[in-house]
Coordinates of C-alpha atoms in Angstrom, one line a residue:
M9 CA -16.8 -18.4 -2.6
R10 CA -16.1 -18.3 1.3
N11 CA -12.4 -17.8 0.8
L12 CA -11.1 -16.7 -2.2
P13 CA -10.2 -19.6 -4.9
F14 CA -6.6 -21.0 -5.3
E15 CA -5.2 -22.2 -8.3
R16 CA -1.2 -22.4 -9.2
T17 CA -0.7 -20.9 -12.2
G18 CA 3.3 -21.5 -12.7
A19 CA 4.4 -17.6 -12.1
L20 CA 5.8 -18.4 -9.1
E21 CA 7.6 -21.3 -10.5
S22 CA 9.1 -18.5 -13.2
D23 CA 9.1 -15.6 -11.0
L24 CA 12.3 -17.9 -8.6
A25 CA 13.8 -19.2 -11.7
F26 CA 14.0 -16.4 -13.3
F27 CA 15.4 -14.2 -9.1
K28 CA 17.8 -17.5 -10.2
K29 CA 19.6 -16.4 -13.2
Y30 CA 19.2 -12.7 -12.9
P31 CA 20.0 -11.8 -9.4
S32 CA 20.7 -8.3 -8.0
G33 CA 22.3 -6.5 -9.0
D34 CA 23.5 -5.0 -5.2
N35 CA 24.6 -8.7 -3.3
P36 CA 24.6 -10.8 -6.1
T37 CA 24.5 -14.0 -3.9
K38 CA 21.7 -12.9 -1.4
Q39 CA 18.1 -15.3 -1.8
P40 CA 15.5 -15.3 -0.9
K41 CA 15.5 -17.5 2.7
E42 CA 13.2 -20.7 2.4
G43 CA 9.6 -20.1 2.1
H44 CA 10.4 -17.1 0.8
L45 CA 9.8 -15.0 -2.9
P46 CA 11.9 -12.8 -4.1
V47 CA 9.8 -9.2 -4.6
A48 CA 11.2 -6.9 -8.3
V49 CA 13.2 -3.7 -6.9
Y50 CA 13.2 -1.0 -10.3
D51 CA 15.3 1.7 -9.9
I52 CA 15.0 4.9 -11.2
N53 CA 16.3 8.4 -13.1
K54 CA 13.6 9.7 -15.2
I55 CA 10.6 10.2 -15.8
E56 CA 10.9 8.4 -19.0
E57 CA 11.7 5.3 -17.9
T58 CA 8.1 4.2 -16.1
S59 CA 7.1 3.9 -19.1
N60 CA 8.7 1.1 -19.7
L61 CA 7.6 -0.3 -16.5
K62 CA 3.9 0.1 -17.2
E63 CA 3.5 -3.9 -18.3
S64 CA 5.4 -4.9 -15.3
L65 CA 3.6 -2.5 -12.5
L66 CA 0.2 -3.9 -13.5
A67 CA 1.3 -7.7 -14.0
T68 CA 3.3 -7.5 -11.0
S69 CA 2.2 -9.0 -7.4
V70 CA 4.3 -6.7 -5.7
A71 CA 6.7 -4.4 -6.7
V72 CA 8.8 -1.8 -6.1
V73 CA 10.2 1.5 -7.4
R74 CA 13.0 3.5 -6.3
N75 CA 13.5 7.4 -6.3
A76 CA 9.6 7.9 -7.0
C77 CA 9.2 10.7 -5.5
K78 CA 12.5 12.3 -6.9
V79 CA 12.3 10.9 -10.4
F80 CA 7.5 12.7 -10.4
G81 CA 9.3 15.5 -8.8
L82 CA 6.9 14.9 -5.9
D83 CA 6.8 18.0 -3.3
T84 CA 7.2 15.6 -0.5
E85 CA 6.0 19.0 2.4
K86 CA 2.8 19.7 0.9
F87 CA 1.4 16.1 2.3
K88 CA 3.4 16.5 5.5
L89 CA 1.1 17.2 8.9
D90 CA 2.2 20.4 9.7
A91 CA 0.9 21.7 5.8
V92 CA -1.4 19.6 6.5
E93 CA -3.4 21.2 8.8
R94 CA -2.9 24.5 8.3
I95 CA -5.2 23.9 4.8
N96 CA -7.7 23.2 7.4
P97 CA -7.4 23.2 11.3
E98 CA -11.1 22.1 12.3
V99 CA -11.5 18.9 10.3
L100 CA -11.8 15.6 11.8
V101 CA -9.8 13.1 11.0
E102 CA -10.0 9.3 11.6
I103 CA -7.0 7.9 14.6
V104 CA -6.3 4.3 15.7
R105 CA -5.2 3.2 18.8
Q106 CA -2.5 1.0 19.0
I107 CA 0.1 -0.6 21.7
P108 CA 4.0 0.0 19.7
Q109 CA 5.7 -2.8 19.3
P110 CA 8.3 -5.3 16.9
T111 CA 6.7 -7.1 13.8
S112 CA 7.3 -10.3 16.0
S113 CA 5.1 -10.4 18.2
N114 CA 1.3 -9.2 18.4
Y115 CA -0.3 -7.8 21.7
H116 CA -3.8 -8.0 22.6
A117 CA -5.0 -4.6 24.6
R118 CA -6.6 -6.6 26.8
N119 CA -4.3 -9.5 27.5
T120 CA -3.4 -9.2 31.6
T121 CA -1.1 -11.6 31.2
R122 CA 1.2 -9.8 29.2
Q123 CA 2.8 -12.4 26.9
T124 CA 2.2 -12.2 23.4
D125 CA 0.9 -15.6 22.1
E126 CA 2.5 -16.3 18.6
E127 CA -0.5 -19.5 17.5
K128 CA -3.2 -16.0 18.2
W129 CA -3.4 -13.7 15.5
V130 CA -6.7 -11.9 16.1
S131 CA -5.3 -8.4 16.9
F132 CA -6.9 -5.2 17.8
L133 CA -7.7 -1.4 17.1
H134 CA -9.7 0.5 17.9
K135 CA -10.8 3.8 15.9
H136 CA -11.8 7.3 16.7
E137 CA -11.8 11.5 14.7
V138 CA -10.3 13.6 16.7
K139 CA -9.3 17.2 15.7
I140 CA -6.1 17.3 13.3
T141 CA -4.9 19.9 15.7
V142 CA -4.8 16.9 17.8
L143 CA -2.8 14.2 16.1
A144 CA -0.3 16.5 14.6
D145 CA 0.1 18.5 18.3
F146 CA 1.3 13.7 19.6
Y147 CA 3.2 14.3 15.9
R148 CA 5.1 16.6 17.2
N149 CA 5.5 15.5 20.9
V150 CA 6.7 12.3 19.4
E151 CA 9.4 13.5 17.3
T152 CA 11.1 16.0 20.3
L153 CA 11.0 13.5 22.8
S154 CA 12.6 11.1 20.7
K155 CA 15.2 12.8 19.6
R156 CA 16.1 14.6 22.4
T157 CA 16.1 10.9 23.8
L158 CA 18.4 10.2 20.8
E159 CA 20.6 12.8 22.6
K160 CA 21.1 11.8 25.3
I161 CA 21.8 7.8 24.5
I162 CA 24.5 9.7 22.2
D163 CA 25.7 11.7 25.2
T164 CA 25.8 8.4 27.8
P165 CA 25.6 5.6 25.5
S166 CA 25.5 3.4 29.5
E167 CA 22.6 4.9 30.5
Y168 CA 20.5 4.2 27.8
Q169 CA 18.1 1.8 29.7
N170 CA 16.8 4.4 32.0
L171 CA 16.5 6.8 29.8
L172 CA 14.5 3.9 27.8
R173 CA 12.1 4.1 31.1
H174 CA 12.0 7.4 30.8
L175 CA 10.7 7.6 27.5
A176 CA 8.2 5.4 27.9
Q177 CA 6.8 7.7 30.7
D178 CA 6.8 10.2 29.4
M179 CA 5.3 9.3 26.2
K180 CA 2.6 7.6 28.0
T181 CA 1.9 11.2 29.3
L182 CA 2.0 12.8 25.9
Q183 CA -0.8 9.6 24.6
I184 CA -4.2 11.0 23.6
P185 CA -6.6 9.8 26.0
L186 CA -8.8 7.2 25.5
P187 CA -11.8 6.6 24.4
K188 CA -13.8 6.1 28.1
N189 CA -15.9 2.9 26.1
L190 CA -12.0 1.5 26.4
S191 CA -11.0 -0.5 28.7
V192 CA -6.8 -1.5 28.4
D193 CA -4.7 -2.5 30.4
E194 CA -3.4 1.1 32.6
D195 CA 0.3 0.2 31.6
A196 CA -0.3 0.3 28.1
F197 CA 1.0 3.0 26.1
F198 CA -0.8 3.4 23.1
T199 CA 0.2 5.2 19.9
A200 CA -2.0 6.8 17.1
F201 CA -1.8 6.0 13.7
G202 CA -3.7 8.8 11.2
T203 CA -5.6 6.4 8.6
N204 CA -7.2 7.7 6.1
V205 CA -7.4 11.4 6.7
D206 CA -8.8 12.4 2.7
I207 CA -7.8 14.8 0.2
L208 CA -10.8 16.1 -0.7
N209 CA -12.4 17.3 -3.8
T210 CA -12.9 20.5 -3.1
D211 CA -10.6 23.8 -3.7
D212 CA -8.6 23.6 -0.2
Y213 CA -7.1 20.7 -1.6
E214 CA -6.3 21.5 -5.3
T215 CA -2.6 22.9 -4.5
L216 CA -2.5 18.5 -3.6
R217 CA -4.4 17.0 -6.1
E218 CA -2.0 18.7 -8.5
E219 CA 0.7 16.6 -7.3
I220 CA -0.8 13.7 -8.1
K221 CA -1.0 14.5 -11.6
K222 CA 2.2 15.1 -11.8
M223 CA 2.2 11.1 -12.0
P224 CA 2.3 8.9 -15.7
E225 CA -1.6 8.5 -16.0
F226 CA -1.7 4.4 -15.5
L227 CA -0.8 5.8 -12.2
Q228 CA -3.1 7.9 -11.2
P229 CA -6.4 7.2 -8.9
I230 CA -8.1 7.8 -12.5
G231 CA -6.0 7.5 -15.5
K232 CA -7.9 8.7 -18.7
N233 CA -8.1 5.2 -19.0
S234 CA -9.2 3.0 -15.9
F235 CA -12.6 2.5 -14.8
W236 CA -12.8 5.2 -13.1
A237 CA -12.9 7.4 -16.3
N238 CA -16.4 7.9 -16.5
I239 CA -17.4 6.5 -13.0
Q240 CA -18.7 10.2 -11.0
D241 CA -18.4 8.2 -7.6
Q242 CA -15.6 9.6 -5.3
L243 CA -14.0 6.6 -2.3
P244 CA -11.8 8.1 -0.8
G245 CA -8.8 5.5 -0.5
V246 CA -9.6 4.1 -3.8
N247 CA -10.0 6.2 -6.3
A248 CA -8.7 9.9 -4.1
V249 CA -6.2 9.9 -2.4
Q250 CA -5.7 9.5 1.4
I251 CA -2.3 10.5 3.9
Y252 CA -1.6 8.8 6.4
Y253 CA 1.0 9.8 9.5
K254 CA 2.6 6.6 10.7
V255 CA 5.0 6.6 13.9
P256 CA 7.5 4.0 15.2
G257 CA 5.7 0.3 15.9
V258 CA 2.7 1.5 14.4
R259 CA 0.6 -1.1 11.6
T260 CA -1.6 -1.8 8.4
F261 CA -3.0 -4.8 9.8
A262 CA -3.6 -8.0 6.7
H263 CA -6.0 -6.7 4.1
L264 CA -7.0 -6.4 0.7
E265 CA -8.0 -3.6 -1.5
N266 CA -12.1 -3.4 -1.7
G267 CA -12.2 -5.3 -4.9
C268 CA -8.9 -7.3 -5.6
L269 CA -7.7 -3.6 -7.0
A270 CA -4.3 -3.0 -7.8
S271 CA -3.1 -0.5 -5.1
I272 CA -0.5 2.3 -4.6
N273 CA 1.5 3.2 -2.0
I274 CA 4.4 6.2 -1.9
N275 CA 6.6 7.3 1.3
L276 CA 7.0 10.6 0.9
G277 CA 9.7 10.3 3.8
G278 CA 11.0 10.8 6.4
G279 CA 11.2 7.1 7.8
E280 CA 10.9 3.1 6.8
C281 CA 8.6 0.9 6.3
I282 CA 8.9 -2.8 6.6
W283 CA 6.2 -5.1 4.5
Y284 CA 5.1 -8.4 4.2
S285 CA 3.1 -9.5 1.2
V286 CA 1.6 -13.0 -0.4
P287 CA 1.1 -13.6 -4.1
M288 CA -3.0 -13.5 -5.7
E289 CA -2.3 -17.8 -6.3
Y290 CA -2.3 -18.3 -2.6
S291 CA -4.9 -15.6 -1.2
A292 CA -7.5 -18.7 -0.8
R293 CA -4.5 -20.8 1.6
L294 CA -4.5 -17.4 4.0
Q295 CA -7.7 -17.3 4.8
Q296 CA -8.5 -20.3 4.9
L297 CA -5.0 -21.0 8.0
V298 CA -7.0 -17.0 9.5
R299 CA -10.0 -18.9 10.7
E300 CA -8.6 -22.0 12.0
K301 CA -6.1 -19.4 13.9
L302 CA -9.0 -17.2 14.2
R303 CA -10.9 -19.6 15.8
F304 CA -14.0 -18.2 13.0
R305 CA -17.7 -19.0 14.2
D306 CA -19.1 -20.4 10.4
D307 CA -22.0 -17.2 10.9
E308 CA -18.2 -15.0 10.6
T309 CA -17.1 -12.3 8.4
I310 CA -13.3 -12.5 7.7
F311 CA -13.3 -8.3 7.2
N312 CA -14.2 -7.8 10.7
L313 CA -11.6 -8.9 12.6
G314 CA -8.0 -7.5 13.0
F315 CA -5.1 -9.9 11.6
W316 CA -1.7 -9.8 12.2
P317 CA -0.5 -13.1 10.3
V318 CA 2.7 -15.1 12.7
L319 CA 5.8 -15.3 9.7
Q320 CA 6.3 -18.6 10.2
C321 CA 2.7 -20.0 10.6
C322 CA 2.2 -18.8 7.7
L323 CA 5.7 -21.2 5.9
D324 CA 4.9 -23.6 7.8
A325 CA 1.9 -23.7 6.1
G326 CA 3.4 -23.3 2.2
I327 CA 2.4 -20.0 2.2
P328 CA 5.4 -17.8 0.6
I329 CA 5.7 -14.6 1.8
Q330 CA 7.6 -11.3 0.5
K331 CA 9.3 -8.9 3.5
F332 CA 11.5 -5.8 2.2
T333 CA 11.8 -2.4 3.1
Q334 CA 10.6 0.5 1.9
K335 CA 12.3 4.0 2.2
P336 CA 11.6 7.3 2.4
G337 CA 11.4 8.0 -1.5
D338 CA 9.9 4.3 -3.0
M339 CA 6.9 3.5 -4.7
V340 CA 4.9 0.3 -3.8
V341 CA 3.0 -0.9 -6.2
I342 CA 0.4 -4.2 -4.9
G343 CA -1.3 -6.1 -7.4
P344 CA -4.8 -7.8 -7.8
G345 CA -5.7 -10.0 -5.0
T346 CA -2.3 -10.0 -3.0
Y347 CA -3.0 -9.9 0.7
H348 CA -0.6 -7.7 2.6
W349 CA 0.6 -6.3 5.6
V350 CA 3.1 -3.4 6.4
Q351 CA 4.0 -2.0 9.6
S352 CA 6.1 1.6 10.2
N353 CA 10.0 1.8 11.7
D354 CA 9.6 5.3 11.8
I355 CA 7.9 8.3 12.2
T356 CA 7.2 9.1 7.9
T357 CA 4.1 10.1 5.6
H358 CA 2.4 7.7 3.0
I359 CA 0.0 8.2 0.0
A360 CA -2.4 5.5 -1.3
W361 CA -5.0 5.2 -3.7
N362 CA -6.6 2.4 -5.2
T363 CA -6.2 1.7 -9.3
A364 CA -8.6 0.3 -11.7
R365 CA -6.8 -0.5 -15.2
P366 CA -8.3 -2.4 -17.7
T367 CA -6.8 -5.8 -17.7
F368 CA -8.0 -9.0 -17.4
I369 CA -6.0 -10.0 -14.3
Q370 CA -8.4 -7.0 -12.7
L371 CA -11.4 -7.0 -14.7
A372 CA -11.4 -11.1 -13.0
S373 CA -9.7 -10.2 -10.3
I374 CA -13.5 -7.7 -9.2
G375 CA -15.7 -10.1 -10.5
I376 CA -14.6 -12.7 -7.8
S377 CA -14.0 -10.7 -4.7
H378 CA -18.2 -9.5 -5.6
D379 CA -19.6 -12.9 -5.1
H380 CA -16.6 -13.2 -2.3
Y381 CA -18.4 -10.0 -0.4
L382 CA -22.1 -11.4 -0.7
S383 CA -20.8 -15.0 0.0
N384 CA -19.2 -13.3 3.8
K385 CA -22.3 -11.2 4.1
Y386 CA -19.6 -7.6 3.3
T387 CA -21.4 -5.4 1.0
P388 CA -18.5 -4.1 -2.2
M389 CA -17.2 0.2 -2.4
I390 CA -17.0 -1.1 -6.2
P391 CA -19.2 -0.4 -8.2
I392 CA -18.9 -3.3 -10.7
E393 CA -21.6 -2.7 -12.6
S394 CA -21.1 0.1 -13.7
F395 CA -17.6 -0.6 -14.4
I396 CA -18.5 -3.2 -16.7
W397 CA -21.1 -0.3 -18.5
S398 CA -18.8 2.3 -18.7
F399 CA -17.0 -0.5 -20.9
A400 CA -19.3 -1.1 -22.8
G401 CA -18.8 0.4 -25.4
R402 CA -15.6 1.4 -25.8
S403 CA -13.2 0.5 -29.4
G404 CA -9.7 -0.7 -28.7
L405 CA -10.1 -2.9 -26.1
R406 CA -8.0 -7.0 -27.7
G407 CA -8.0 -9.9 -25.7
D408 CA -9.0 -12.1 -23.5
F409 CA -11.0 -8.9 -21.6
V410 CA -13.5 -9.0 -24.7
P411 CA -15.1 -12.2 -24.5
L412 CA -14.5 -11.8 -20.1
L413 CA -16.9 -8.6 -20.4
K414 CA -18.7 -10.2 -22.8
H415 CA -19.3 -12.4 -19.9
F416 CA -19.9 -9.4 -17.2
L417 CA -22.8 -7.9 -19.4
C418 CA -24.8 -11.4 -19.5
R419 CA -24.9 -11.8 -15.5

């Protein structure tokens, strides 16, 4: 279980045949590039339509649901940084420091040659905490400075190169101070990605939790039929919502969700994000390639190093890639065991959490990931024993889920 199991199920071939038979309504002639896989995109106009999607979304590798914010009636303004800052200005939030760059490059903070090597996947980030007011000030400064520069470029387009140089210099002056123990290139600009801003189970955040309850039950973090229904543990980002505050160029490195759970990510606006994903059937092959590219030692675990897969390397290794744009208002549903990595193109706000529905694939994935974590000397976050016992006495369970549950109970 050092790597996840690799198995061809025929699902991908079936998907390709389906999409070829029923091409996109937006552009019927457009097919994915060689080595890429299509992505299911559902355009909904009323909340009742989501019940028709339930079976598909619970079985997907990755899917996009357009107009989700509007259809669910989410008040996106309540999640914006200014509004959350007012709830508790003294709260500490985690920020990730990165070098903003195109999706096609992977500059490292300590790369003295300042060259990007596309064969090296290892990525750099540094985490530390600041008051939410510090993050909000940075966020506002980036937005103001960027808009001001854009207006100048529109007025005098011939000067755009000089204006962008000045923008780069000004950005560096307004960056949040780096921790003193961090040694980096003195000319590098380190942006701040506001990750993991927790919507806590306190009265202060009640209005935000009420917004999430507007969504269909099967998409909520803790639905009445989910594994979490009878579990008291609150795990931020897993069964409790987290907010992500993004500026252009920030990245979420390639990862699986905790316990290979499915996940929900909603773009509340204002801009777009680029997503890449690899279906569960090819997760093992991706992990093997990561070990090669990062030159792992035997005692190193894949969970301790951040990496940004090079697209062409994956395609050359026969790993199919799904690539798509998440627009404001879009909900992305990531299926169990799907590797994914994301980069923001704009200033934007996202909310995200895991779901744990009682399906055969989800339960099997939880069991596999548990053993996978132990083999990599990594502590599992998902309370697998509590999950299993919470379903031991339930009625109405059907299909392959039941014998799998019994097998886990015996274990």
